Coordinates of C-alpha atoms in Angstrom, one line a residue:
M1 CA -6.6 8.0 13.3
T2 CA -4.1 8.9 10.9
L3 CA -1.1 7.2 10.5
V4 CA 2.8 8.5 7.9
A5 CA 5.6 5.6 7.3
G6 CA 8.1 8.1 5.7
E7 CA 10.5 6.6 3.4
R8 CA 12.6 5.0 6.0
C9 CA 10.3 3.5 8.2
L10 CA 8.4 2.3 4.7
R11 CA 11.7 0.5 3.6
L12 CA 12.6 -1.1 7.2
Y13 CA 8.6 -1.7 8.5
R14 CA 6.3 -1.6 5.9
H15 CA 3.4 -0.2 8.2
A16 CA 3.1 3.4 9.3
T17 CA 4.9 3.6 13.1
P18 CA 4.9 6.6 14.7
T19 CA 8.2 8.6 14.9
G20 CA 9.2 12.6 14.9
E21 CA 11.4 11.7 11.5
Q22 CA 10.6 13.7 8.1
I23 CA 8.3 11.9 5.6
G24 CA 11.2 12.3 2.4
R25 CA 10.8 11.5 -0.9
Q26 CA 7.8 8.7 0.0
A27 CA 5.8 7.8 1.9
M28 CA 2.7 5.6 3.1
L29 CA -0.4 7.3 4.7
V30 CA -3.2 5.2 6.8
F31 CA -6.5 6.7 7.4
C32 CA -8.2 4.6 9.9
P33 CA -11.8 5.9 10.2
R34 CA -14.2 4.1 12.7
G35 CA -17.8 4.3 13.1
Y36 CA -21.3 1.8 14.0
R37 CA -18.4 -0.1 16.0
L38 CA -17.1 -0.8 12.7
Y39 CA -13.4 0.1 11.4
T40 CA -11.6 0.5 8.2
N41 CA -8.6 1.9 6.5
L42 CA -7.7 3.5 3.5
T43 CA -3.7 3.1 2.8
R44 CA -2.5 4.8 -0.2
F45 CA 1.3 5.8 -1.3
V46 CA 3.0 9.0 -2.2
S47 CA 5.6 10.2 -4.1
F48 CA 7.8 13.3 -3.8
G49 CA 10.0 12.8 -7.3
N50 CA 10.6 9.9 -9.7
L51 CA 9.9 5.9 -8.1
S52 CA 12.6 4.1 -8.8
N53 CA 12.5 0.8 -10.9
E54 CA 11.3 -1.4 -8.5
N55 CA 9.2 0.6 -6.8
A56 CA 7.5 1.6 -10.0
K57 CA 7.6 -2.3 -10.8
L58 CA 5.2 -2.6 -7.5
H59 CA 2.8 0.3 -7.7
S60 CA 2.1 -1.5 -11.2
Y61 CA 0.9 -4.3 -9.4
V62 CA -1.0 -2.3 -6.9
R63 CA -2.9 -0.5 -10.0
E64 CA -3.3 -4.0 -11.9
I65 CA -5.2 -5.0 -8.1
E66 CA -7.6 -1.6 -8.1
V67 CA -8.1 -2.5 -11.3
L68 CA -9.4 -5.9 -11.3
K69 CA -11.3 -4.7 -7.9
T70 CA -13.3 -1.9 -10.1
A71 CA -14.2 -4.8 -12.5
G72 CA -16.1 -6.4 -9.9
Y73 CA -13.4 -9.5 -9.1
T74 CA -14.2 -11.0 -5.8
L75 CA -11.3 -11.4 -3.0
P76 CA -10.6 -15.3 -3.7
E77 CA -10.6 -14.5 -8.1
M78 CA -7.9 -11.5 -7.2
V79 CA -6.0 -13.6 -4.7
L80 CA -5.6 -16.4 -7.3
Y81 CA -4.5 -13.6 -10.1
V82 CA -2.0 -12.2 -7.4
N83 CA -0.6 -15.4 -7.2
S84 CA 0.0 -16.4 -10.1
S85 CA 1.2 -13.1 -11.8
V86 CA 3.2 -11.3 -9.4
P87 CA 6.6 -12.6 -8.1
M88 CA 7.0 -13.0 -4.6
R89 CA 9.7 -10.7 -3.0
S90 CA 12.6 -11.8 -0.7
G91 CA 13.8 -10.1 2.2

């Protein structure tokens, strides 16, 4: 299954919800393969233009977490890193 959240839905819900809307300048793509009674997902964000300053900062946090995972950090270690480094978003 593949889900896509366009620019408006991404801003409102932060989840991919089925609509007939056009994607816009940015989107979240969620791929949900299934096999051997297991589900997994892969989420990717795409932008068709420059990111806003806020979205660029959020994207940098995601890149930092991906680097930690690639370096072999465990999930608890990554959670500690995020809790100490990433400011909470209001709203």
